[in-house]
Coordinates of C-alpha atoms and ligand atoms in Angstrom, one line a residue:
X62 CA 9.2 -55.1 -30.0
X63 CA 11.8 -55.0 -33.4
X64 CA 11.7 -57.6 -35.8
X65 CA 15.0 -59.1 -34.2
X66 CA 13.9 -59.6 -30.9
X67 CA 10.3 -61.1 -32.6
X68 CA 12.5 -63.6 -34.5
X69 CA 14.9 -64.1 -31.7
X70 CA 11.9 -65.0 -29.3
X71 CA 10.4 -67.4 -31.9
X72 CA 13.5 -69.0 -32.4
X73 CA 14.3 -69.9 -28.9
X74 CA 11.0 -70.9 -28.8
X75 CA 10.9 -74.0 -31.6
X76 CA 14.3 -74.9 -29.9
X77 CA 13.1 -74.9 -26.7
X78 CA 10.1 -76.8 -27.6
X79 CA 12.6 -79.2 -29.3
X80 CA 14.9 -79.4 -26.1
X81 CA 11.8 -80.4 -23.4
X82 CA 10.2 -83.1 -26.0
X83 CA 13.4 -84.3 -27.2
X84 CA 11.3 -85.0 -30.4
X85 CA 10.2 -84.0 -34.1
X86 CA 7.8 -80.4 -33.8
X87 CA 4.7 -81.4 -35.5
X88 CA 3.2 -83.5 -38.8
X89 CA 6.3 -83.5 -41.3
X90 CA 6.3 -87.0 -41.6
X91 CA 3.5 -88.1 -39.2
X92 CA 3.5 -90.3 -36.5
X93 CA 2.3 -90.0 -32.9
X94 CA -1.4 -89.6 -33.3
X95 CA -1.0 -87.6 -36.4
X96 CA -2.4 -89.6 -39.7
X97 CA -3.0 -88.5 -43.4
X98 CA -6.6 -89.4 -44.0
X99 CA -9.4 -89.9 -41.6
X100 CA -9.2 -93.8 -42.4
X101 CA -5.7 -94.0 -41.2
X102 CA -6.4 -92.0 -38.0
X103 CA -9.6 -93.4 -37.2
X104 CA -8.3 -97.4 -38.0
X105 CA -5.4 -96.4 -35.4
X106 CA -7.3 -95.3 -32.7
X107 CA -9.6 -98.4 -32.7
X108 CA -6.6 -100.7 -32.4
X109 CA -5.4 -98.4 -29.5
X110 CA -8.4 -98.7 -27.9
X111 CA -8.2 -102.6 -28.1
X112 CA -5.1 -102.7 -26.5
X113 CA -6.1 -100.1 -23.9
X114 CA -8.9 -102.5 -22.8
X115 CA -6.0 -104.9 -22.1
X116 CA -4.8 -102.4 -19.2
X117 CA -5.4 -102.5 -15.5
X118 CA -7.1 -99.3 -14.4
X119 CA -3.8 -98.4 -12.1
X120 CA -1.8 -98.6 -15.0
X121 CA -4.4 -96.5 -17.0
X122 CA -3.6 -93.8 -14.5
X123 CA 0.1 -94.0 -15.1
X124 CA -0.5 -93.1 -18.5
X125 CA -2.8 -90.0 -17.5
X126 CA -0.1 -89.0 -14.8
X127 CA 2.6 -88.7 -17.6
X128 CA -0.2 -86.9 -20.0
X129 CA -0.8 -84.4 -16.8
X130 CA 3.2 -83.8 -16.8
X131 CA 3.8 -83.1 -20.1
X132 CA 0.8 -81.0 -20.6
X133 CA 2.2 -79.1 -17.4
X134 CA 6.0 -78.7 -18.3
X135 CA 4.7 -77.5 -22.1
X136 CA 2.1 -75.0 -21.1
X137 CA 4.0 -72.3 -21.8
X138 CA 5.4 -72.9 -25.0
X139 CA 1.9 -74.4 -26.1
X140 CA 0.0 -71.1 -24.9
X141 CA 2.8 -69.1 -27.3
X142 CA 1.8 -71.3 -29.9
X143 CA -1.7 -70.9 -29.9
X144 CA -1.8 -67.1 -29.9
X145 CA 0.8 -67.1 -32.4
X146 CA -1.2 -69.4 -34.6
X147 CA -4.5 -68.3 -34.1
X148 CA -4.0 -64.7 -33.4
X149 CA -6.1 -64.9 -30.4
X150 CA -5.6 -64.1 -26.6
X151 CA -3.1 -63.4 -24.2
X152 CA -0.1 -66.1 -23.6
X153 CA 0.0 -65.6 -19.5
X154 CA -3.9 -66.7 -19.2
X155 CA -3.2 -69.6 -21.5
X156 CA -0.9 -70.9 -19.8
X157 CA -3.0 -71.1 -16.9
X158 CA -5.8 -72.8 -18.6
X159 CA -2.9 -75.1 -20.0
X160 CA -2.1 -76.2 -16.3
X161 CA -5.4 -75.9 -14.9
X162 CA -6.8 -78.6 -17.4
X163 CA -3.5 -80.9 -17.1
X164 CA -3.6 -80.9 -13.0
X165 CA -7.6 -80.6 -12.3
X166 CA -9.4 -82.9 -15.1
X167 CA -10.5 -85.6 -13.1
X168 CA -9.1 -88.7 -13.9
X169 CA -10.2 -92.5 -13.5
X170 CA -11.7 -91.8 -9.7
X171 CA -14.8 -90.4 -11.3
X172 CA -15.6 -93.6 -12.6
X173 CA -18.0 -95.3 -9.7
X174 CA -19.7 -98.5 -9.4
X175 CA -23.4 -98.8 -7.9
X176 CA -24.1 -102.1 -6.0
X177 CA -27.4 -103.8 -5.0
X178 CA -27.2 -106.9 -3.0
X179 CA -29.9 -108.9 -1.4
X180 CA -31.9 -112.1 -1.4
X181 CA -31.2 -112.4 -5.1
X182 CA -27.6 -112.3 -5.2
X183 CA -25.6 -109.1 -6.6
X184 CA -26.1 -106.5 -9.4
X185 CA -23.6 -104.0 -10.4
X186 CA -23.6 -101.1 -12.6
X187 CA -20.2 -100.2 -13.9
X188 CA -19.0 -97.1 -16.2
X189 CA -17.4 -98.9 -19.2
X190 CA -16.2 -96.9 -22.6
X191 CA -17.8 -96.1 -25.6
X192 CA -14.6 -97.0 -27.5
X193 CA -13.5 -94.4 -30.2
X194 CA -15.0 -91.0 -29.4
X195 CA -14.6 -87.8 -32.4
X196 CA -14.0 -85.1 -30.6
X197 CA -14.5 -81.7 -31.9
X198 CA -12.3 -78.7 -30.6
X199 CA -12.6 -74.6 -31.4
X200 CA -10.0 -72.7 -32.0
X201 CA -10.4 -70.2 -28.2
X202 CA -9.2 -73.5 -26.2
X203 CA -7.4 -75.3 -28.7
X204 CA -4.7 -77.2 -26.2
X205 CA -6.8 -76.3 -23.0
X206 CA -9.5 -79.0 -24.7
X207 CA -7.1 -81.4 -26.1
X208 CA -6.0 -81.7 -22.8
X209 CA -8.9 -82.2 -21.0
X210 CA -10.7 -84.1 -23.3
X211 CA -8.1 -86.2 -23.9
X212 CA -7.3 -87.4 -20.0
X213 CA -11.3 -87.6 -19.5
X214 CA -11.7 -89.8 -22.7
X215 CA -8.7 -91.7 -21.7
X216 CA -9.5 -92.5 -18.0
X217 CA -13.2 -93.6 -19.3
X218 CA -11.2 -96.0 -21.2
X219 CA -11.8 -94.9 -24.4
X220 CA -9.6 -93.7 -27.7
X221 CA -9.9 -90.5 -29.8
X222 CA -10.3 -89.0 -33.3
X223 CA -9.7 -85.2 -32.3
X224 CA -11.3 -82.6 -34.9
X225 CA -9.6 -79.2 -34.1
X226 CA -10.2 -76.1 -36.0
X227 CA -8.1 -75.2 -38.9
X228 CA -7.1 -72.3 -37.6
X229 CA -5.2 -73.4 -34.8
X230 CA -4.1 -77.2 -36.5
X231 CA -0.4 -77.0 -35.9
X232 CA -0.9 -76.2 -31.8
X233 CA -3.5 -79.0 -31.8
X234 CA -0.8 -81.1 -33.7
X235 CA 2.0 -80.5 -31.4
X236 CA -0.6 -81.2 -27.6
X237 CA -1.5 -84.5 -29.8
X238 CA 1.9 -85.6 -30.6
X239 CA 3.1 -84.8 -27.0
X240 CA 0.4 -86.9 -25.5
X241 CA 1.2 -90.1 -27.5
X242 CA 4.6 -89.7 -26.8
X243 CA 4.0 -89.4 -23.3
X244 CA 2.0 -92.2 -22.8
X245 CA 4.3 -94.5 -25.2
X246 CA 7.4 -93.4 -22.9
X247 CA 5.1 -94.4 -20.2
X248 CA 4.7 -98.1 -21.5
X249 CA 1.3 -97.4 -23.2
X250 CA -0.4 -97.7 -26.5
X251 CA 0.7 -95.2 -29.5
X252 CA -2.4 -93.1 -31.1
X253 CA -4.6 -93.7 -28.1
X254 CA -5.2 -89.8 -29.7
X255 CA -5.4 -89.1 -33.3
X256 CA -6.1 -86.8 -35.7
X257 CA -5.6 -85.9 -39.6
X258 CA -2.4 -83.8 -40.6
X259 CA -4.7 -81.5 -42.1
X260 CA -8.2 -80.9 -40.7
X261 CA -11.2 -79.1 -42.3
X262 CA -14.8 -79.6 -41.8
X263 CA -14.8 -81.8 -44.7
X264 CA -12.5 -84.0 -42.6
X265 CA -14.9 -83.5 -39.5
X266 CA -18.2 -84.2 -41.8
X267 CA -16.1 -87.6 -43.0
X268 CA -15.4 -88.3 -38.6
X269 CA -18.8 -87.6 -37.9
X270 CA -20.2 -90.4 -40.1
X271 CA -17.5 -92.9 -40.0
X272 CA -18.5 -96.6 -38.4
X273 CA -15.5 -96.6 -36.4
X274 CA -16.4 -93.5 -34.4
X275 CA -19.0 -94.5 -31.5
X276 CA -19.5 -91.2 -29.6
X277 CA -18.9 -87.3 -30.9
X278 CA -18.2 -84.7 -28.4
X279 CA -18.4 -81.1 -30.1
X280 CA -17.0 -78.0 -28.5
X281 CA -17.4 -74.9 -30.4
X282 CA -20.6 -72.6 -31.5
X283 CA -23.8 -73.3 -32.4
X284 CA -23.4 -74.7 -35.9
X285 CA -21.1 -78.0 -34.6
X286 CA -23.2 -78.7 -31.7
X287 CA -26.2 -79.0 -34.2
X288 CA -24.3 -81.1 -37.1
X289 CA -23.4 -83.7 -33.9
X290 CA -27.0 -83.8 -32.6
X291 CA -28.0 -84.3 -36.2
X292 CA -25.7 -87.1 -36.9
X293 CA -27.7 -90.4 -35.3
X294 CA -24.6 -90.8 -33.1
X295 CA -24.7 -90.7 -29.1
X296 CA -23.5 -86.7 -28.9
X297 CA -22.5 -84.5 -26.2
X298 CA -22.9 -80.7 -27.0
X299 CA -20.6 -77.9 -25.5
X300 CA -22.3 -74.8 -27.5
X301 CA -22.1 -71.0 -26.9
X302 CA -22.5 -68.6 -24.2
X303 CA -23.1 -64.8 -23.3
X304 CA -22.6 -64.9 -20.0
X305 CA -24.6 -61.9 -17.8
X306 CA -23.2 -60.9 -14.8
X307 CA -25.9 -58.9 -12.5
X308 CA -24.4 -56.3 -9.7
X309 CA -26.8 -55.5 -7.3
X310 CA -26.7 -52.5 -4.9
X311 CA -26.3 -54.7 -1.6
X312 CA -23.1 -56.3 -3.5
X313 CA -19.2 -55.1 -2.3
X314 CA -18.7 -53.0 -5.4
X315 CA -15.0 -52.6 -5.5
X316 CA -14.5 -56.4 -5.4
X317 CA -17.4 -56.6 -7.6
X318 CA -15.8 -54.1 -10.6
X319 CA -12.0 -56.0 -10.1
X320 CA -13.9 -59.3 -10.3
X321 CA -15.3 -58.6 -13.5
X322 CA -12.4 -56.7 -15.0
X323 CA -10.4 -60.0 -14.2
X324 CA -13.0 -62.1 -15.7
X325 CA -14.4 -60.5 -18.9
X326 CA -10.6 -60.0 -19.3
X327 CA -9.0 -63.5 -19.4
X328 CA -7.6 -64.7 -22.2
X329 CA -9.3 -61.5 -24.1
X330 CA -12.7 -62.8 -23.6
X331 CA -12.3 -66.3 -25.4
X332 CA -13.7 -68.4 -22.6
X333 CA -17.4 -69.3 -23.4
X334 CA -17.8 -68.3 -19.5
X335 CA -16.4 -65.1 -19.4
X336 CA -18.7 -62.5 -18.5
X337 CA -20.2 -60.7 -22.2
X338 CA -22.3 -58.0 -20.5
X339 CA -22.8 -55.9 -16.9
X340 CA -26.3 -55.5 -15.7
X341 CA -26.1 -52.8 -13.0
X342 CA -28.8 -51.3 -10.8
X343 CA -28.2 -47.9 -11.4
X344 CA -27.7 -46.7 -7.6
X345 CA -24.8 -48.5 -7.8
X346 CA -23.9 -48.4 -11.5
X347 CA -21.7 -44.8 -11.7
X348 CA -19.6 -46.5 -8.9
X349 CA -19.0 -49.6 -10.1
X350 CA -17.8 -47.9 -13.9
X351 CA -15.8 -45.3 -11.5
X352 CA -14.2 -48.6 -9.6
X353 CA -13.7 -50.8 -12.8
X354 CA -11.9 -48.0 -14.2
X355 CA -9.9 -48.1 -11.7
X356 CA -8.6 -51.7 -12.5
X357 CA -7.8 -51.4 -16.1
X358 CA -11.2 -50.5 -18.1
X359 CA -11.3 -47.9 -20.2
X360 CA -14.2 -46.0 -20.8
X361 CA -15.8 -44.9 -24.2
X362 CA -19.1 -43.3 -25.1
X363 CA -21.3 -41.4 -27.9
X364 CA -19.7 -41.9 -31.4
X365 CA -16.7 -44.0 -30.2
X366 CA -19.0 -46.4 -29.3
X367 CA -20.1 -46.3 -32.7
X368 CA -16.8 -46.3 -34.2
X369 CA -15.8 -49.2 -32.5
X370 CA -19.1 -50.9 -33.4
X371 CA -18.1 -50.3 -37.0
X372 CA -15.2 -51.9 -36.1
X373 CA -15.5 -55.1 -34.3
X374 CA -18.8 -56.2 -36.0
X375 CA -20.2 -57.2 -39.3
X376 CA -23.8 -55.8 -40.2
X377 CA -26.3 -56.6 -42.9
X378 CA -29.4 -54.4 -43.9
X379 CA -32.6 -56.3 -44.5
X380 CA -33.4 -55.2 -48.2
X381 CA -37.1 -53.7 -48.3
X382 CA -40.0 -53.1 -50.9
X383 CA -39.9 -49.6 -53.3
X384 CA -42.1 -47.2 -51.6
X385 CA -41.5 -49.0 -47.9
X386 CA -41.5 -46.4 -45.4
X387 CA -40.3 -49.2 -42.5
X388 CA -36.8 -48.9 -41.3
X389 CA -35.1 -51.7 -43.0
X390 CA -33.8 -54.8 -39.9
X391 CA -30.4 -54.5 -39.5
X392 CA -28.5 -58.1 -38.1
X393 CA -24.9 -57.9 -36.3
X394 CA -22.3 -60.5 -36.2
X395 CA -18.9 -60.7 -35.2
X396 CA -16.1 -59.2 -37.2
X397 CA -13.4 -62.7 -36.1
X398 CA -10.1 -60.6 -37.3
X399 CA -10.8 -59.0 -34.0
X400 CA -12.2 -62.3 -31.7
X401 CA -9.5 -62.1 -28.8
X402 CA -7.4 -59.5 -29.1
X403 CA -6.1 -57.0 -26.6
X404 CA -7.8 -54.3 -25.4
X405 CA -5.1 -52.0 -26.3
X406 CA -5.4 -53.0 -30.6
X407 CA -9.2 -52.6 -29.9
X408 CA -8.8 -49.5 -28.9
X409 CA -5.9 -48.2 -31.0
X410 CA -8.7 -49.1 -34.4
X411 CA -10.8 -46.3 -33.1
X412 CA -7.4 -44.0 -32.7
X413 CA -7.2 -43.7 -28.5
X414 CA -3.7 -44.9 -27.8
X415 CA -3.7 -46.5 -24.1
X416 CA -1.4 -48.2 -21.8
X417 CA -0.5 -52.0 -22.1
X418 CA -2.3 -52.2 -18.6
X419 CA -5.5 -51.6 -20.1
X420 CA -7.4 -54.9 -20.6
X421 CA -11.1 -54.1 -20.9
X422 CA -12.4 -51.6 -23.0
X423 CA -15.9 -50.5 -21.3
X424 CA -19.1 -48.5 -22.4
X425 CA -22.8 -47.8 -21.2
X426 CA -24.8 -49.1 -23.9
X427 CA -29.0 -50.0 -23.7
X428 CA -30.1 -53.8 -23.1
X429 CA -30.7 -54.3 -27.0
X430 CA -27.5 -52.9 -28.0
X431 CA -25.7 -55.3 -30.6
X432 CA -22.3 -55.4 -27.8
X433 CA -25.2 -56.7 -25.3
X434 CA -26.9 -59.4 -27.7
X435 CA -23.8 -60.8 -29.9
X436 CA -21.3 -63.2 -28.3
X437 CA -18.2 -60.9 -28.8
X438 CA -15.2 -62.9 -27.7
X439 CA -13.5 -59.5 -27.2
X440 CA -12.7 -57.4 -24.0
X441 CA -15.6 -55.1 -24.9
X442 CA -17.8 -55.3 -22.0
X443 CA -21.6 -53.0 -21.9
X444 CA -23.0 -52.2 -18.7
X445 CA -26.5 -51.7 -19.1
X446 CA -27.8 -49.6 -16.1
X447 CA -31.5 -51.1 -15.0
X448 CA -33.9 -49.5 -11.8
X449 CA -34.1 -52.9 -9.4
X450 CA -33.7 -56.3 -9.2
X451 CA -36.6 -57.1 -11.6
X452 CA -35.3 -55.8 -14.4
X453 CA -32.3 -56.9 -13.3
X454 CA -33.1 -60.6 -13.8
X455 CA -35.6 -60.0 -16.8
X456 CA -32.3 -58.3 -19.0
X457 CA -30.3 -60.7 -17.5
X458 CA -32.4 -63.9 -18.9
X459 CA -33.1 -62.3 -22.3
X460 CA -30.1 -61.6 -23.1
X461 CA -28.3 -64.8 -22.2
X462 CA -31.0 -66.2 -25.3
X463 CA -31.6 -69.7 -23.3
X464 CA -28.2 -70.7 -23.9
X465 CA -28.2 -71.8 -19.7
X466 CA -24.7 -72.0 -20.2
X467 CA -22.9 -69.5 -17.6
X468 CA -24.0 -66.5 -15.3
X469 CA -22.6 -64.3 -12.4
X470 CA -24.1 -62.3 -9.9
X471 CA -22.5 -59.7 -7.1
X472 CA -24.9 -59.7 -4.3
X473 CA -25.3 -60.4 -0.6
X474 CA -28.8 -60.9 -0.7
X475 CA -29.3 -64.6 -0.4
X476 CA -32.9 -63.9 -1.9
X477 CA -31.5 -61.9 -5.3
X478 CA -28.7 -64.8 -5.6
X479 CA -31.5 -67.4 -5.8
X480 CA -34.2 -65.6 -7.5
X481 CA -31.5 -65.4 -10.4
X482 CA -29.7 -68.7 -10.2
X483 CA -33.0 -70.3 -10.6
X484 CA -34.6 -68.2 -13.4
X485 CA -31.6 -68.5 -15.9
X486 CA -30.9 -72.1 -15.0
X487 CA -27.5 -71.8 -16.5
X488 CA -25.0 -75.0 -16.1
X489 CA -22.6 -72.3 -14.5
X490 CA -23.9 -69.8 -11.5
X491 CA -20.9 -67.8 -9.6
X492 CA -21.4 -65.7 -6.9
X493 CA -19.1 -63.1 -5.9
X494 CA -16.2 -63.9 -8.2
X495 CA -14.6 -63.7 -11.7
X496 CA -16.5 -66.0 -14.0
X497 CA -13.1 -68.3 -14.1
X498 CA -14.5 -69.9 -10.8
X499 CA -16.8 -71.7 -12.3
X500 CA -14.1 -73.9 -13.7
X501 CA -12.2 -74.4 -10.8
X502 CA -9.7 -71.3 -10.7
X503 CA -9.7 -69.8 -8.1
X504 CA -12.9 -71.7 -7.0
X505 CA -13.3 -75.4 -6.1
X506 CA -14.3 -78.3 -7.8
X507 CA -12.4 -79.9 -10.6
X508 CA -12.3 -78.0 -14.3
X509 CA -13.2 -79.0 -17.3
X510 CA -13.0 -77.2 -21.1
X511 CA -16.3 -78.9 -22.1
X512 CA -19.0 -77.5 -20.8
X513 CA -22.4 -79.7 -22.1
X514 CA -25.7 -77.4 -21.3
X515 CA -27.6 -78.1 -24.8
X516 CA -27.1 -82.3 -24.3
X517 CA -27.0 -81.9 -20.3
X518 CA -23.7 -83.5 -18.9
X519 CA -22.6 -80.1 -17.6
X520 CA -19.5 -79.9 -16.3
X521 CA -17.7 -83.2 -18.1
X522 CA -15.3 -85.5 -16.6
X523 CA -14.7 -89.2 -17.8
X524 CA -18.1 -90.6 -16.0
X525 CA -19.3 -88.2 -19.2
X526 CA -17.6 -90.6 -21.7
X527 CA -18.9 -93.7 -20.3
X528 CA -21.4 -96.1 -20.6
X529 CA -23.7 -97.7 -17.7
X530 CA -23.4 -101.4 -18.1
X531 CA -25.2 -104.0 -15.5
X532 CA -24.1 -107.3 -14.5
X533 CA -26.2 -109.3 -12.7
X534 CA -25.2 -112.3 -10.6
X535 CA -28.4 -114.2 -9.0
X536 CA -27.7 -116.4 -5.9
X537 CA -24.7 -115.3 -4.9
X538 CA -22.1 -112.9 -3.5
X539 CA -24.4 -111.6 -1.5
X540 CA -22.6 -112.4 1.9
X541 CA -25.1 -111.4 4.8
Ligands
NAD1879 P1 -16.7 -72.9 -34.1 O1 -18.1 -73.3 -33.9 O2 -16.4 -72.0 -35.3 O3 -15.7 -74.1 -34.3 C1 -15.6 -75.2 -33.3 C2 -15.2 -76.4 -34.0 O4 -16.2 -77.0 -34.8 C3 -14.0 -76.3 -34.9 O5 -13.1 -77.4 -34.8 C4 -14.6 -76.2 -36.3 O6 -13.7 -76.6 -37.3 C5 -15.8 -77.1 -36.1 N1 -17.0 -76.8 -36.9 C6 -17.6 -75.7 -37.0 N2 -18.7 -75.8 -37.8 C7 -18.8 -77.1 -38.1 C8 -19.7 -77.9 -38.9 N3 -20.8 -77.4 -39.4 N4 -19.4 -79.2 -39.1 C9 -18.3 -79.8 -38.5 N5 -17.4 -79.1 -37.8 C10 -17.7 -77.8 -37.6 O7 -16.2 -72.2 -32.8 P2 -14.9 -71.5 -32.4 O8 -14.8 -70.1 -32.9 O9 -13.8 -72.4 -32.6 O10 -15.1 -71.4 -30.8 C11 -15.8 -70.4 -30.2 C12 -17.3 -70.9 -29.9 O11 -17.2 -72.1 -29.1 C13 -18.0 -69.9 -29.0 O12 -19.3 -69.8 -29.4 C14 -17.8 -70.4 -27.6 O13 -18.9 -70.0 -26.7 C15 -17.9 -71.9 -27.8 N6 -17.3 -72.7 -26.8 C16 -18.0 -73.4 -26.0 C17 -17.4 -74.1 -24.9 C18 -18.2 -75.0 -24.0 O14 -17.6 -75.7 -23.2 N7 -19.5 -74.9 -24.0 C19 -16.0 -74.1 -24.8 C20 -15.3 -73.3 -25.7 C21 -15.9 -72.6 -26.7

């Protein structure tokens, strides 16, 4: 693409966004959710949520309805926005994870009542709110959990701080602002979401501990899932994955190799579900690499491996004693200026120039490899060839660390499906489909961009944001 046609596209763009909310872009002068200091943004949500309260439950669904629309008609210009800003992933699976959170979060009908009645009268147990929730967004979903976090929080009845990474502020900015303006044109509340003009994790530190914030909700790495465990508040932790996905030789390997391809390469890899490694029994393996080829991996080996290793990751040498003979320990980490990108950029930093069709860039490498052990967040998938079913699950446990958080398996062997699901106990188990499944595309079940394995919710949805509260009526209503 020129320069022109870059700036052209950009331009129509901010008009266009202009045009559909018929309202200011982002912070300049604040307003719509969007406060100075976390004071200010916090103060405002609590008033919100007191005038929420004040709101039947039918009208509370009103204002998710007009949240859902707005998220929906915006998903494409939000999903430009986000890769612009953060540099990461691809617009056209963005925009699907735009719609799939704005039209399959669940909404207030998760909220259910348990009833006892009997001699004594009756006792209920209802799902009220916590009141003003911080919730804590990274920078791979950053509308996707706006989105979904905010309808869930809402329809529980409760207000939020949202703490987005700096990196992608001005896309969390603009989702925020739309949903407030949505729900004001929709007769409710303003700032039933909030947030700080300019966030940091100074500004999330200040959230965490503030008295006016009842519950935190972290979505991100490990570092913010253990700073919201650690802060004496009620917590729900969405923390990393490295999802395995196991093949198996009874498994249909065509679909199995397109499945994968379309999975590991969604949105470049970002999703925390997205399958990070291939463990293949090696009958099948050749054919499987052979198939996956075929829909848009492209195969490296031997030194380009290495290269791209050199590349994509960041290593540090254990320093060791004069005299030492020991190798010194090497640790690998991620190298972020490459955390999303396409295949093809990957792949052009080792000098092999391939198609735009290209999406996964694919390599045999052993179990302990660093592309096999480090959550990449790239289309870099290993396949790590093993002799059965054993070893298949072993890898496939180790190497998922005890995250729990998402695996896959191709199989049709009810007994290697099971022996799996229940060894690596993840939250998210999908059988004979891309990863994306597990979050409702393409699969059933509602979605949701918050996945809690460390704290246990699982799959959230508003019952997550509530509390139980029991009410207890003795000698009455109880009409038999
Ligand atoms: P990240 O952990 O760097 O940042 C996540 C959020 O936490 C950001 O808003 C960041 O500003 C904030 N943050 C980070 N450290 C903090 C600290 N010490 N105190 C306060 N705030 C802090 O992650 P990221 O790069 O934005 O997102 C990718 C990670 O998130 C991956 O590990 C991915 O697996 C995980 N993730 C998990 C889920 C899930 O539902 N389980 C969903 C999406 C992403």
């Amino acid at each position: 693409m020129s320069i022109d046609q870059a700036l052209i596209e950009k331009i129509t763009l901010e008009i266009l966004t202009k045009m559909q909310t018929g309202a200011k872009a982002a912070p300049a002068g604040y307003g719509d959710g969007i406060f100075e200091t976390v004071d200010e943004a916090v103060a405002a949500a609590r008033k919100a949520y007191q005038e929420l309260k004040t709101l039947s439950l039918e009208k509370r669904e009103v204002l998710i309805k007009a949240m859902r629309d707005v998220a929906y008609e915006n998903a494409t210009i939000l999903a430009q926005m986000a890769v612009d800003e953060s540099g990461m992933g691809r617009v056209s699976d963005k925009i699907i994870k735009n719609q799939v959170a704005a039209l399959k979060t669940p909404g207030t009908e998760d909220l259910t009542t348990q009833a006892w009645s009997g001699d004594n009268g009756l006792t209920l147990i209802e799902m009220g709110p916590y009141g003003v929730i911080g919730a804590i967004t990274p920078t791979t979903n950053p509308t996707e959990t706006v989105i979904c976090n905010g309808i869930g929080m809402i329809a529980a009845g409760n207000t939020v701080f949202f703490s987005p990474h700096p990196t992608a502020k001005n896309t969390s900015m603009k989702i925020i602002t739309l949903l407030n303006q949505a729900i004001v044109k929709a007769g409710g509340p303003n700032n039933l979401l909030t947030s700080v003009a300019n966030p940091s994790i100074k500004a999330a530190n200040e959230m965490m501990k503030h008295p006016g914030i009842n519950m935190l909700v972290a979505t991100g790495g490990p570092g913010v899932v253990k700073a919201v465990l650690s802060s004496g508040k009620k917590a729900i932790g969405a923390g990393a994955g490295n999802p395995p996905v196991i093949v198996d030789e009874t498994a249909d390997i065509e679909k199995a190799a397109r499945d994968i391809v379309a999975g590991c390469s969604f949105d470049n890899n970002l999703p925390c579900i997205a399958e990070k490694e291939v463990i293949a029994i090696g009958s099948i393996a050749d054919r499987l690499i052979t198939y996956m080829q075929k829909y848009g991996a492209y195969l490296i080996s031997g030194s380009n491996i290495d290269r791209l290793l050199d590349v994509i990751m960041t290593v540090q040498e254990e320093k060791i004693a004069e005299g030492c003979t020991d190798k010194p320990k090497r640790s690998y980490g991620i190298n972020k200026d490459y955390v999303g990108k396409d295949a093809k950029y990957l792949l052009s930093k080792i000098g092999i120039d391939v198609p735009d069709s290209v999406r996964v860039v694919l390599c045999e490498t052993p179990a302990d490899h660093p592309f096999v052990i480090e959550e990449l967040m790239m289309p870099v998938l290993p396949v790590v060839q093993v002799k059965d079913i054993d070893e298949a699950i072993e890898v496939a446990v180790r190497v998922e660390h005890g995250n729990r958080h998402t695996a896959a398996m191709h199989s049709k062997n009810v007994d290697h499906l099971t022996r799996f699901a229940r060894a690596v106990e993840t939250t998210i188990f999908v059988k004979n489909a891309p990863s994306y499944a597990g979050i409702g595309v393409g699969g059933e079940g509602f979605t949701s961009f918050t996945l809690a394995g460390p704290t246990g919710e699982g799959i959230t949805s508003p019952r997550s944001f509530t509390r139980q509260r029991r009410c207890v009526l003795v000698d009455a209503f109880s009409i038999v």
